[in-house]
Tab-separated table of C-alpha atoms and ligand atoms in Angstrom:
chain	number	residue	atom	x	y	z
A	724	MET	CA	0.006	0.021	-0.039
A	725	LYS	CA	1.163	3.513	-0.842
A	726	VAL	CA	-0.030	6.612	0.537
A	727	LEU	CA	-0.272	9.717	-1.906
A	728	LYS	CA	-0.874	13.136	-0.707
A	729	PHE	CA	-1.977	15.966	-3.204
A	730	GLY	CA	-1.918	19.463	-1.921
A	731	GLY	CA	-4.262	22.406	-2.553
A	732	THR	CA	-2.736	23.477	-5.922
A	733	SER	CA	-2.625	19.850	-7.270
A	734	VAL	CA	-6.503	19.652	-6.721
A	735	GLY	CA	-6.958	23.421	-7.420
A	736	SER	CA	-9.143	23.287	-10.534
A	737	ALA	CA	-11.269	20.740	-12.493
A	738	ALA	CA	-8.302	20.225	-14.868
A	739	ARG	CA	-5.916	19.561	-11.965
A	740	MET	CA	-8.318	17.028	-10.418
A	741	GLN	CA	-8.583	15.211	-13.645
A	742	GLU	CA	-4.718	15.156	-13.727
A	743	VAL	CA	-4.589	13.632	-10.229
A	744	ALA	CA	-7.175	11.132	-11.264
A	745	LYS	CA	-4.757	9.911	-13.837
A	746	LEU	CA	-1.864	9.782	-11.505
A	747	VAL	CA	-3.631	7.771	-8.968
A	748	SER	CA	-5.172	5.289	-11.572
A	749	GLY	CA	-2.088	3.254	-12.080
A	750	GLU	CA	-1.087	-0.103	-10.598
A	751	GLY	CA	-1.212	-0.932	-6.769
A	752	GLN	CA	-3.518	-0.099	-3.930
A	753	LYS	CA	-3.241	3.349	-2.523
A	754	ILE	CA	-4.716	5.715	0.008
A	755	VAL	CA	-5.057	9.247	-1.526
A	756	VAL	CA	-4.893	12.053	0.968
A	757	LEU	CA	-6.240	15.459	-0.357
A	758	SER	CA	-6.106	18.960	0.684
A	759	ALA	CA	-8.789	21.516	0.305
A	760	MET	CA	-8.674	23.211	-3.251
A	761	SER	CA	-6.105	26.201	-3.194
A	762	GLY	CA	-7.446	29.328	-1.663
A	763	THR	CA	-10.502	27.487	0.236
A	764	THR	CA	-9.140	27.100	3.606
A	765	ASN	CA	-8.175	30.942	3.531
A	766	SER	CA	-11.644	31.894	2.245
A	767	LEU	CA	-13.216	29.720	5.103
A	768	ILE	CA	-11.005	31.567	7.650
A	769	GLU	CA	-12.195	34.856	6.150
A	770	ILE	CA	-15.744	33.681	6.478
A	771	SER	CA	-15.243	32.819	10.029
A	772	GLU	CA	-13.663	36.263	10.747
A	773	TYR	CA	-16.998	37.742	9.453
A	774	LEU	CA	-18.876	35.552	11.907
A	775	TYR	CA	-16.697	36.209	14.776
A	776	LYS	CA	-17.232	39.878	14.244
A	777	ASN	CA	-21.009	39.226	14.071
A	778	ASN	CA	-21.403	40.178	10.552
A	779	PRO	CA	-23.524	37.457	8.988
A	780	SER	CA	-24.194	39.388	5.747
A	781	GLY	CA	-20.413	39.957	5.035
A	782	ALA	CA	-20.143	36.202	5.728
A	783	LEU	CA	-23.011	35.353	3.418
A	784	GLU	CA	-21.571	37.256	0.638
A	785	ARG	CA	-18.316	35.660	0.844
A	786	ILE	CA	-19.998	32.143	1.230
A	787	ASN	CA	-22.028	32.758	-2.047
A	788	VAL	CA	-19.022	33.701	-3.935
A	789	LEU	CA	-17.075	30.604	-2.936
A	790	GLU	CA	-20.111	28.299	-3.567
A	791	GLN	CA	-20.346	29.789	-7.122
A	792	GLN	CA	-16.701	28.979	-7.685
A	793	TYR	CA	-17.271	25.407	-6.631
A	794	PHE	CA	-20.381	25.113	-9.003
A	795	THR	CA	-18.217	26.288	-11.799
A	796	THR	CA	-15.553	23.567	-10.963
A	797	VAL	CA	-18.378	20.907	-10.828
A	798	ASP	CA	-19.543	21.936	-14.152
A	799	ALA	CA	-16.316	21.603	-15.687
A	800	LEU	CA	-15.188	18.396	-13.857
A	801	TYR	CA	-17.906	15.983	-14.728
A	802	SER	CA	-19.225	14.968	-18.133
A	803	ASN	CA	-22.126	12.668	-16.823
A	804	ILE	CA	-25.072	14.733	-16.081
A	805	LYS	CA	-26.421	12.508	-13.335
A	806	ILE	CA	-23.061	12.699	-11.529
A	807	GLN	CA	-22.740	16.284	-12.112
A	808	LYS	CA	-26.235	16.914	-10.458
A	809	GLU	CA	-25.164	14.795	-7.603
A	810	ALA	CA	-22.048	16.848	-7.159
A	811	ARG	CA	-23.910	20.103	-7.148
A	812	GLU	CA	-26.227	18.810	-4.457
A	813	ILE	CA	-23.156	17.674	-2.372
A	814	VAL	CA	-21.455	21.163	-2.764
A	815	ALA	CA	-24.966	22.912	-1.871
A	816	SER	CA	-25.206	20.818	1.232
A	817	HIS	CA	-21.762	21.837	2.520
A	818	PHE	CA	-22.339	25.280	1.754
A	819	ASN	CA	-25.743	25.251	3.440
A	820	TYR	CA	-24.039	23.773	6.455
A	821	ILE	CA	-21.633	26.771	6.359
A	822	ARG	CA	-24.523	29.218	6.074
A	823	SER	CA	-26.273	27.513	9.047
A	824	PHE	CA	-23.397	29.116	11.346
A	825	SER	CA	-24.482	32.620	10.471
A	826	LYS	CA	-27.347	32.164	12.809
A	827	SER	CA	-25.721	31.036	16.027
A	828	VAL	CA	-23.025	32.179	18.418
A	829	PHE	CA	-19.595	31.604	16.705
A	830	THR	CA	-16.718	30.255	18.659
A	831	LEU	CA	-13.481	28.373	17.855
A	832	PHE	CA	-15.607	25.190	17.824
A	833	GLU	CA	-17.783	26.477	14.888
A	834	GLU	CA	-14.817	27.794	13.154
A	835	LYS	CA	-13.058	24.423	13.073
A	836	ALA	CA	-16.252	22.811	11.727
A	837	ILE	CA	-16.259	25.391	8.997
A	838	LEU	CA	-12.541	25.007	8.126
A	839	ALA	CA	-13.211	21.125	7.823
A	840	GLN	CA	-15.429	21.714	4.871
A	841	GLY	CA	-12.743	22.466	2.481
A	842	GLU	CA	-11.212	19.013	2.638
A	843	LEU	CA	-14.721	17.297	2.776
A	844	LEU	CA	-15.626	19.238	-0.410
A	845	SER	CA	-12.413	18.248	-2.478
A	846	THR	CA	-12.614	14.629	-1.435
A	847	ALA	CA	-16.200	14.195	-2.149
A	848	MET	CA	-15.861	15.803	-5.649
A	849	PHE	CA	-12.738	13.736	-6.348
A	850	GLN	CA	-14.499	10.437	-5.306
A	851	LEU	CA	-17.351	11.165	-7.580
A	852	TYR	CA	-14.993	11.866	-10.371
A	853	LEU	CA	-13.406	8.579	-9.838
A	854	GLN	CA	-16.703	6.863	-9.973
A	855	GLU	CA	-17.571	8.601	-13.248
A	856	LYS	CA	-14.351	7.222	-14.514
A	857	GLY	CA	-15.310	3.777	-13.246
A	858	GLU	CA	-12.563	3.441	-10.881
A	859	ASN	CA	-12.637	0.956	-7.982
A	860	SER	CA	-12.652	3.523	-5.149
A	861	ALA	CA	-13.961	4.352	-1.738
A	862	LEU	CA	-14.201	7.359	0.575
A	863	LEU	CA	-12.719	7.012	4.019
A	864	PRO	CA	-14.095	9.682	6.253
A	865	ALA	CA	-11.014	11.171	8.173
A	866	LEU	CA	-13.366	12.153	10.960
A	867	ASN	CA	-13.921	8.419	11.793
A	868	PHE	CA	-10.344	7.537	12.375
A	869	MET	CA	-7.976	10.766	12.698
A	870	ARG	CA	-7.805	11.861	16.152
A	871	ILE	CA	-5.627	14.038	18.441
A	872	ASP	CA	-5.340	13.628	22.247
A	873	LYS	CA	-5.599	16.063	25.157
A	874	ASN	CA	-2.082	17.638	24.278
A	875	ALA	CA	-3.200	18.045	20.547
A	876	GLU	CA	-0.861	15.079	19.699
A	877	PRO	CA	-2.034	12.411	17.259
A	878	ASP	CA	-3.649	9.473	19.115
A	879	THR	CA	-1.685	6.772	16.991
A	880	ALA	CA	-3.218	3.870	18.641
A	881	TYR	CA	-6.752	5.280	18.088
A	882	ILE	CA	-5.869	6.068	14.504
A	883	ASN	CA	-4.382	2.647	13.801
A	884	GLU	CA	-7.350	0.817	15.237
A	885	HIS	CA	-10.149	3.050	13.534
A	886	LEU	CA	-8.363	3.205	10.116
A	887	LYS	CA	-8.145	-0.490	9.973
A	888	LYS	CA	-11.830	-0.676	10.633
A	889	GLU	CA	-12.735	1.874	7.884
A	890	LEU	CA	-10.529	-0.096	5.520
A	891	ALA	CA	-12.267	-3.304	6.390
A	892	GLN	CA	-15.594	-1.880	5.543
A	893	HIS	CA	-14.458	-1.466	1.990
A	894	PRO	CA	-12.459	-4.594	1.103
A	895	ASN	CA	-10.610	-4.966	-2.230
A	896	LYS	CA	-10.774	-1.252	-3.255
A	897	LYS	CA	-7.824	0.005	-5.423
A	898	ILE	CA	-8.137	3.623	-4.378
A	899	TYR	CA	-9.092	4.938	-0.954
A	900	ILE	CA	-9.613	8.737	-0.720
A	901	THR	CA	-9.611	10.487	2.518
A	902	GLN	CA	-9.164	14.127	3.752
A	903	GLY	CA	-5.933	15.646	5.000
A	904	PHE	CA	-5.760	18.127	7.820
A	905	ILE	CA	-9.037	17.419	9.630
A	906	CYS	CA	-9.493	15.399	12.586
A	907	ARG	CA	-11.456	14.944	15.816
A	908	ASN	CA	-9.947	16.098	19.262
A	909	PHE	CA	-10.047	14.301	22.597
A	910	TYR	CA	-13.620	15.354	23.186
A	911	GLY	CA	-14.738	14.183	19.730
A	912	GLU	CA	-15.153	17.556	18.429
A	913	ILE	CA	-14.151	18.510	14.819
A	914	ASP	CA	-10.506	19.705	14.956
A	915	ASN	CA	-7.486	19.927	12.716
A	916	LEU	CA	-3.756	19.301	12.631
A	917	GLN	CA	-2.915	23.023	11.875
A	918	ARG	CA	-2.238	24.768	8.787
A	919	GLY	CA	-0.563	22.702	6.103
A	920	GLY	CA	-1.350	19.647	8.132
A	921	SER	CA	-2.293	17.501	5.210
A	922	ASP	CA	1.215	16.292	4.983
A	923	TYR	CA	1.039	15.255	8.585
A	924	THR	CA	-2.205	13.318	7.817
A	925	ALA	CA	-0.372	11.433	5.020
A	926	SER	CA	2.512	10.548	7.182
A	927	LEU	CA	0.426	9.345	10.000
A	928	ILE	CA	-1.611	7.084	7.815
A	929	GLY	CA	1.494	5.838	6.111
A	930	ALA	CA	2.781	4.880	9.532
A	931	ALA	CA	-0.635	3.273	10.579
A	932	VAL	CA	-0.848	0.944	7.467
A	933	GLN	CA	2.965	0.457	7.242
A	934	ALA	CA	2.966	1.926	3.756
A	935	SER	CA	5.737	1.012	1.364
A	936	GLU	CA	6.047	4.755	0.520
A	937	ILE	CA	4.588	8.011	1.420
A	938	GLN	CA	4.239	10.363	-1.695
A	939	ILE	CA	3.638	14.040	-1.219
A	940	TRP	CA	2.642	15.744	-4.467
A	941	THR	CA	3.101	19.356	-4.919
A	942	ASP	CA	3.842	21.832	-7.651
A	943	ILE	CA	7.565	21.909	-7.326
A	944	ASP	CA	9.966	19.124	-8.448
A	945	GLY	CA	11.354	18.273	-4.837
A	946	MET	CA	13.345	19.970	-2.084
A	947	HIS	CA	15.809	22.326	-3.646
A	948	ASN	CA	19.424	22.861	-2.456
A	949	ASN	CA	18.778	26.443	-1.744
A	950	ASP	CA	16.072	29.035	-1.700
A	951	PRO	CA	15.083	29.853	-5.446
A	952	ARG	CA	13.767	33.295	-4.237
A	953	TYR	CA	17.144	34.348	-3.395
A	954	VAL	CA	19.530	32.102	-5.364
A	955	ALA	CA	19.520	31.496	-9.216
A	956	GLY	CA	20.038	27.928	-10.471
A	957	THR	CA	18.891	25.994	-7.514
A	958	LYS	CA	18.416	22.213	-8.054
A	959	PRO	CA	16.234	19.641	-6.563
A	960	VAL	CA	18.194	17.193	-4.134
A	961	PRO	CA	17.487	13.546	-5.117
A	962	LEU	CA	18.177	11.861	-1.808
A	963	LEU	CA	17.810	13.145	1.856
A	964	HIS	CA	18.078	11.642	5.297
A	965	PHE	CA	14.903	12.041	7.412
A	966	GLU	CA	17.012	14.297	9.809
A	967	GLU	CA	18.257	16.353	7.014
A	968	ALA	CA	14.853	16.824	5.709
A	969	ALA	CA	13.417	17.690	9.096
A	970	GLU	CA	16.036	20.403	9.356
A	971	LEU	CA	15.142	21.858	5.951
A	972	ALA	CA	11.494	21.656	6.512
A	973	TYR	CA	11.695	23.345	9.738
A	974	PHE	CA	14.294	26.026	8.624
A	975	GLY	CA	12.638	27.231	5.692
A	976	ALA	CA	12.091	24.764	2.735
A	977	LYS	CA	8.352	25.304	2.375
A	978	ILE	CA	7.445	22.213	0.400
A	979	LEU	CA	7.074	19.889	3.224
A	980	HIS	CA	5.305	20.439	6.601
A	981	PRO	CA	7.983	19.903	9.293
A	982	THR	CA	5.673	17.679	11.548
A	983	CYS	CA	5.294	15.391	8.556
A	984	ILE	CA	8.748	13.705	8.888
A	985	LEU	CA	8.512	12.118	12.367
A	986	PRO	CA	5.775	9.469	11.978
A	987	ALA	CA	7.492	8.373	8.926
A	988	LYS	CA	10.937	8.314	10.208
A	989	LEU	CA	9.764	6.386	13.341
A	990	ALA	CA	7.915	3.766	11.210
A	991	ASN	CA	10.858	3.878	8.569
A	992	ILE	CA	8.676	4.602	5.718
A	993	PRO	CA	10.436	6.621	2.726
A	994	VAL	CA	8.779	9.905	1.840
A	995	ARG	CA	9.046	10.765	-1.832
A	996	LEU	CA	8.450	14.484	-2.810
A	997	LEU	CA	6.899	14.658	-6.385
A	998	ASN	CA	5.519	17.158	-8.926
A	999	THR	CA	2.138	17.049	-10.322
A	1000	MET	CA	3.122	19.439	-13.052
A	1001	ASP	CA	5.988	17.206	-14.036
A	1002	PRO	CA	5.228	13.746	-12.739
A	1003	GLU	CA	8.303	12.219	-14.448
A	1004	ALA	CA	10.791	14.280	-12.672
A	1005	GLU	CA	12.855	12.403	-10.120
A	1006	GLY	CA	11.889	14.545	-7.033
A	1007	THR	CA	13.347	13.956	-3.571
A	1008	LEU	CA	13.441	10.754	-1.734
A	1009	ILE	CA	13.583	11.027	2.005
A	1010	SER	CA	14.677	7.934	3.828
A	1011	ASN	CA	17.031	6.604	6.453
A	1012	GLN	CA	20.003	6.768	3.981
A	1013	CYS	CA	22.108	9.846	3.347
A	1014	LYS	CA	24.655	10.466	0.662
A	1015	LYS	CA	28.175	10.145	2.195
A	1016	ASP	CA	30.484	13.209	2.379
A	1017	LYS	CA	28.252	15.477	0.828
A	1018	ILE	CA	26.557	18.895	1.867
A	1019	GLU	CA	23.040	18.554	0.400
A	1020	ALA	CA	21.216	21.947	0.905
A	1021	VAL	CA	20.825	25.138	2.586
A	1022	ALA	CA	17.680	26.801	4.022
A	1023	ALA	CA	17.003	29.983	5.850
A	1024	LYS	CA	14.506	30.944	8.547
A	1025	ASP	CA	13.599	34.732	9.025
A	1026	ASN	CA	12.381	36.798	11.984
A	1027	ILE	CA	14.655	35.234	14.515
A	1028	THR	CA	15.287	37.033	17.729
A	1029	ALA	CA	18.651	36.372	19.655
A	1030	ILE	CA	18.824	36.771	23.325
A	1031	LYS	CA	22.334	36.698	25.047
A	1032	ILE	CA	22.461	36.188	28.978
A	1033	LYS	CA	25.735	37.077	30.447
A	1034	SER	CA	26.645	36.124	33.908
A	1035	GLY	CA	29.556	35.828	36.197
A	1036	ARG	CA	27.365	33.481	38.144
A	1037	MET	CA	27.391	31.035	35.338
A	1038	LEU	CA	31.025	30.398	35.966
A	1039	LEU	CA	31.558	26.988	37.359
A	1040	ALA	CA	27.888	26.950	38.646
A	1041	HIS	CA	25.403	24.226	37.980
A	1042	GLY	CA	21.703	24.805	37.397
A	1043	PHE	CA	22.159	28.086	35.656
A	1044	LEU	CA	21.022	26.758	32.384
A	1045	ARG	CA	17.954	25.122	33.885
A	1046	LYS	CA	16.847	28.441	35.337
A	1047	VAL	CA	17.306	30.123	32.072
A	1048	PHE	CA	15.351	27.373	30.182
A	1049	GLU	CA	12.595	27.253	32.714
A	1050	ILE	CA	11.595	30.926	31.796
A	1051	PHE	CA	11.183	29.978	28.274
A	1052	GLU	CA	9.164	27.048	29.251
A	1053	THR	CA	6.992	29.114	31.416
A	1054	TYR	CA	6.174	31.296	28.491
A	1055	GLN	CA	5.743	28.314	26.107
A	1056	THR	CA	8.327	29.797	23.818
A	1057	PRO	CA	10.442	27.140	21.864
A	1058	ILE	CA	14.084	27.638	21.492
A	1059	ASP	CA	15.695	27.043	18.185
A	1060	MET	CA	19.393	27.504	18.584
A	1061	ILE	CA	21.715	27.518	21.503
A	1062	THR	CA	25.372	28.557	21.941
A	1063	THR	CA	27.122	28.827	25.262
A	1064	SER	CA	30.411	29.844	26.740
A	1065	GLU	CA	31.589	29.753	30.322
A	1066	VAL	CA	30.169	33.175	31.138
A	1067	GLY	CA	27.239	33.343	28.957
A	1068	VAL	CA	24.577	31.810	26.679
A	1069	SER	CA	22.818	32.660	23.473
A	1070	VAL	CA	19.491	31.406	22.471
A	1071	THR	CA	17.297	32.229	19.573
A	1072	ILE	CA	13.398	32.292	19.419
A	1073	ASP	CA	11.051	32.863	16.647
A	1074	ASN	CA	8.001	33.533	18.669
A	1075	THR	CA	8.238	36.899	20.312
A	1076	LYS	CA	4.745	37.055	21.956
A	1077	HIS	CA	6.199	36.926	25.393
A	1078	LEU	CA	9.634	38.539	24.716
A	1079	GLU	CA	9.035	41.322	27.189
A	1080	GLU	CA	8.139	38.935	30.104
A	1081	ILE	CA	11.065	36.617	29.073
A	1082	LEU	CA	13.576	39.530	29.161
A	1083	ASN	CA	12.348	40.760	32.476
A	1084	ASP	CA	12.569	37.372	34.072
A	1085	LEU	CA	16.035	36.790	32.469
A	1086	LYS	CA	17.353	39.956	34.030
A	1087	LYS	CA	17.353	38.204	37.321
A	1088	PHE	CA	20.178	36.032	36.264
A	1089	GLY	CA	22.471	38.317	34.372
A	1090	THR	CA	22.999	41.015	31.713
A	1091	VAL	CA	20.517	40.459	28.813
A	1092	MET	CA	21.070	41.582	25.256
A	1093	VAL	CA	18.710	41.315	22.180
A	1094	ASP	CA	19.296	41.264	18.567
A	1095	SER	CA	16.070	41.048	16.426
A	1096	ASN	CA	15.678	40.578	12.638
A	1097	MET	CA	18.119	37.778	12.543
A	1098	VAL	CA	18.167	34.798	10.093
A	1099	ILE	CA	19.075	31.280	10.899
A	1100	VAL	CA	20.904	29.713	7.931
A	1101	CYS	CA	20.917	26.011	8.111
A	1102	VAL	CA	23.364	23.816	5.977
A	1103	VAL	CA	22.526	20.149	5.835
A	1104	GLY	CA	24.453	17.182	4.767
A	1105	ASP	CA	26.795	14.373	6.005
A	1106	LEU	CA	28.144	16.576	8.542
A	1107	HIS	CA	29.437	13.990	11.030
A	1108	HIS	CA	32.392	15.231	12.999
A	1109	LYS	CA	34.638	12.526	11.509
A	1110	ASN	CA	34.104	14.050	7.966
A	1111	LEU	CA	36.869	16.423	7.966
A	1112	GLY	CA	36.534	19.777	5.976
A	1113	LEU	CA	32.831	19.905	5.288
A	1114	GLN	CA	32.108	22.310	8.112
A	1115	ALA	CA	35.154	24.292	7.277
A	1116	LYS	CA	33.768	24.781	3.766
A	1117	ALA	CA	30.483	26.284	5.189
A	1118	VAL	CA	32.301	28.537	7.565
A	1119	GLU	CA	34.826	29.509	4.853
A	1120	ALA	CA	32.066	30.474	2.558
A	1121	LEU	CA	30.704	32.866	4.965
A	1122	LYS	CA	34.150	34.689	5.759
A	1123	GLU	CA	32.687	38.063	4.692
A	1124	ILE	CA	29.511	37.840	6.658
A	1125	PRO	CA	29.228	38.812	10.358
A	1126	ILE	CA	28.133	35.691	12.076
A	1127	ARG	CA	26.276	36.050	15.471
A	1128	MET	CA	26.188	32.468	16.330
A	1129	ILE	CA	27.285	29.096	15.042
A	1130	SER	CA	25.694	25.727	16.083
A	1131	TYR	CA	27.297	22.485	15.168
A	1132	GLY	CA	27.246	19.099	16.650
A	1133	GLY	CA	23.671	18.878	17.846
A	1134	SER	CA	23.113	16.253	15.234
A	1135	ASN	CA	25.289	14.553	12.601
A	1136	TYR	CA	23.547	16.349	9.803
A	1137	ASN	CA	23.671	20.015	10.161
A	1138	ILE	CA	25.516	23.248	10.939
A	1139	SER	CA	23.562	26.488	11.496
A	1140	PHE	CA	24.580	30.120	11.425
A	1141	LEU	CA	22.897	33.008	12.776
A	1142	ILE	CA	23.283	36.121	10.561
A	1143	ARG	CA	21.491	39.535	10.036
A	1144	GLN	CA	18.588	39.839	7.728
A	1145	GLU	CA	20.297	42.251	5.563
A	1146	ASP	CA	23.186	39.798	4.949
A	1147	LYS	CA	20.757	36.786	3.956
A	1148	LYS	CA	20.983	37.024	0.248
A	1149	ARG	CA	24.727	37.436	0.159
A	1150	ALA	CA	25.063	34.409	2.633
A	1151	LEU	CA	22.790	32.032	0.654
A	1152	ASN	CA	24.564	32.809	-2.602
A	1153	ALA	CA	28.023	32.485	-1.146
A	1154	LEU	CA	27.026	29.121	0.337
A	1155	SER	CA	25.575	27.905	-3.064
A	1156	LYS	CA	28.673	29.036	-4.796
A	1157	ALA	CA	31.216	27.302	-2.379
A	1158	LEU	CA	29.108	24.118	-1.646
A	1159	PHE	CA	27.227	23.360	-5.117
A	1160	GLU	CA	29.103	24.741	-7.990
B	2563	LIG	N1	-6.115	22.810	3.739
B	2563	LIG	C1	-5.221	23.104	4.791
B	2563	LIG	C2	-4.364	24.371	4.664
B	2563	LIG	O1	-4.587	25.000	3.812
B	2563	LIG	C3	-4.398	21.845	5.013
B	2563	LIG	C4	-3.411	21.558	3.907
B	2563	LIG	O2	-3.552	22.003	2.735
B	2563	LIG	O3	-2.288	20.981	4.008
B	2563	LIG	O4	-3.648	24.699	5.637
B	2564	MG	MG1	0.056	22.159	1.896
């Protein structure tokens, strides 16, 4: 069994859905995970904003426009009049459901129910299209098996058990369709896996059914070795280790949601990134293997704030770092990078919601300095400490750039640099030139 996930752009129009249908009609049993059609989730958020602001007429106007777009897609998608009529009725029923919220109090709970409609629509339409084409397919409602626990973490035991039950209800189908992103929470309410969460759905399903491969289909030909918005001539990386891909996904490569890697890695299921616009392209294969002695890629994450805490009290003391980290924990602020010396420690954060409080608390422990508008540049590859020279090459490439922090040795796969925003373009280009040309 393979799991294939198609993102919003890949199902963004009738023509694109027809392309996806061709791609999934090949040999072998598969579970197909779909996002909402591109733009839909954003529109549903906008509709929810009107409803939060108690403006039902604003919401209704937006709902009507979106519904009309769906009718247009439906008319283009099907050639069988009976199926087209059925699809129109399904679309109308989803939009009537969305409209029903304009009459009641609006809370986060209602918003999540509205957000779920995007994936419910795309999958219902796609299943009908496969039916029209005479494919042997079935729709598996994600709300019957995808669930998160009290900590909003996936409840894998529940998912395994209930997905198996759903599959057993439709034996011997070739194609199973299901919704990405949406799930139920601990209380059984409709919830979701956060924006971009369809990749996560695919990975969780892949792990649950022990898939032979998880394919993430987007509109780019794989993970590139640098950011194409800043560097010309970037190339897709054919092979990445799970840990390399995790670093890249977290530090800027937008193609894959960072949470997606972990379930696949734990279950040791390879993840392949493929391009719907160019299905023959090799893409990127992410697995437990890495290319030896090679730096693979560079990514950058913006809007980083660095905090330095200097203290004579840190010298030869124990427990100092714990006290510092506890402050970040209190304000639920994740730390990305850390560097230490005997008299000080620097950390970076990207969520500055509680920066003021954090700085106030840190001042109890030492002198605190802040640098904002920083960028983490992350270089990934076979960067084991025994591989002499690879780190040196990365550092050498940045010799003209002021570097605020360097982090190396946290894993065998990366070295990260903290630099100023204004040096980003220069740094990325210098790295590409030194490492990939
Ligand atoms: N439709 C959701 C979003 O736009 C989930 C996804 O596409 O992955 O965030
Ligand atoms: Mg996406």
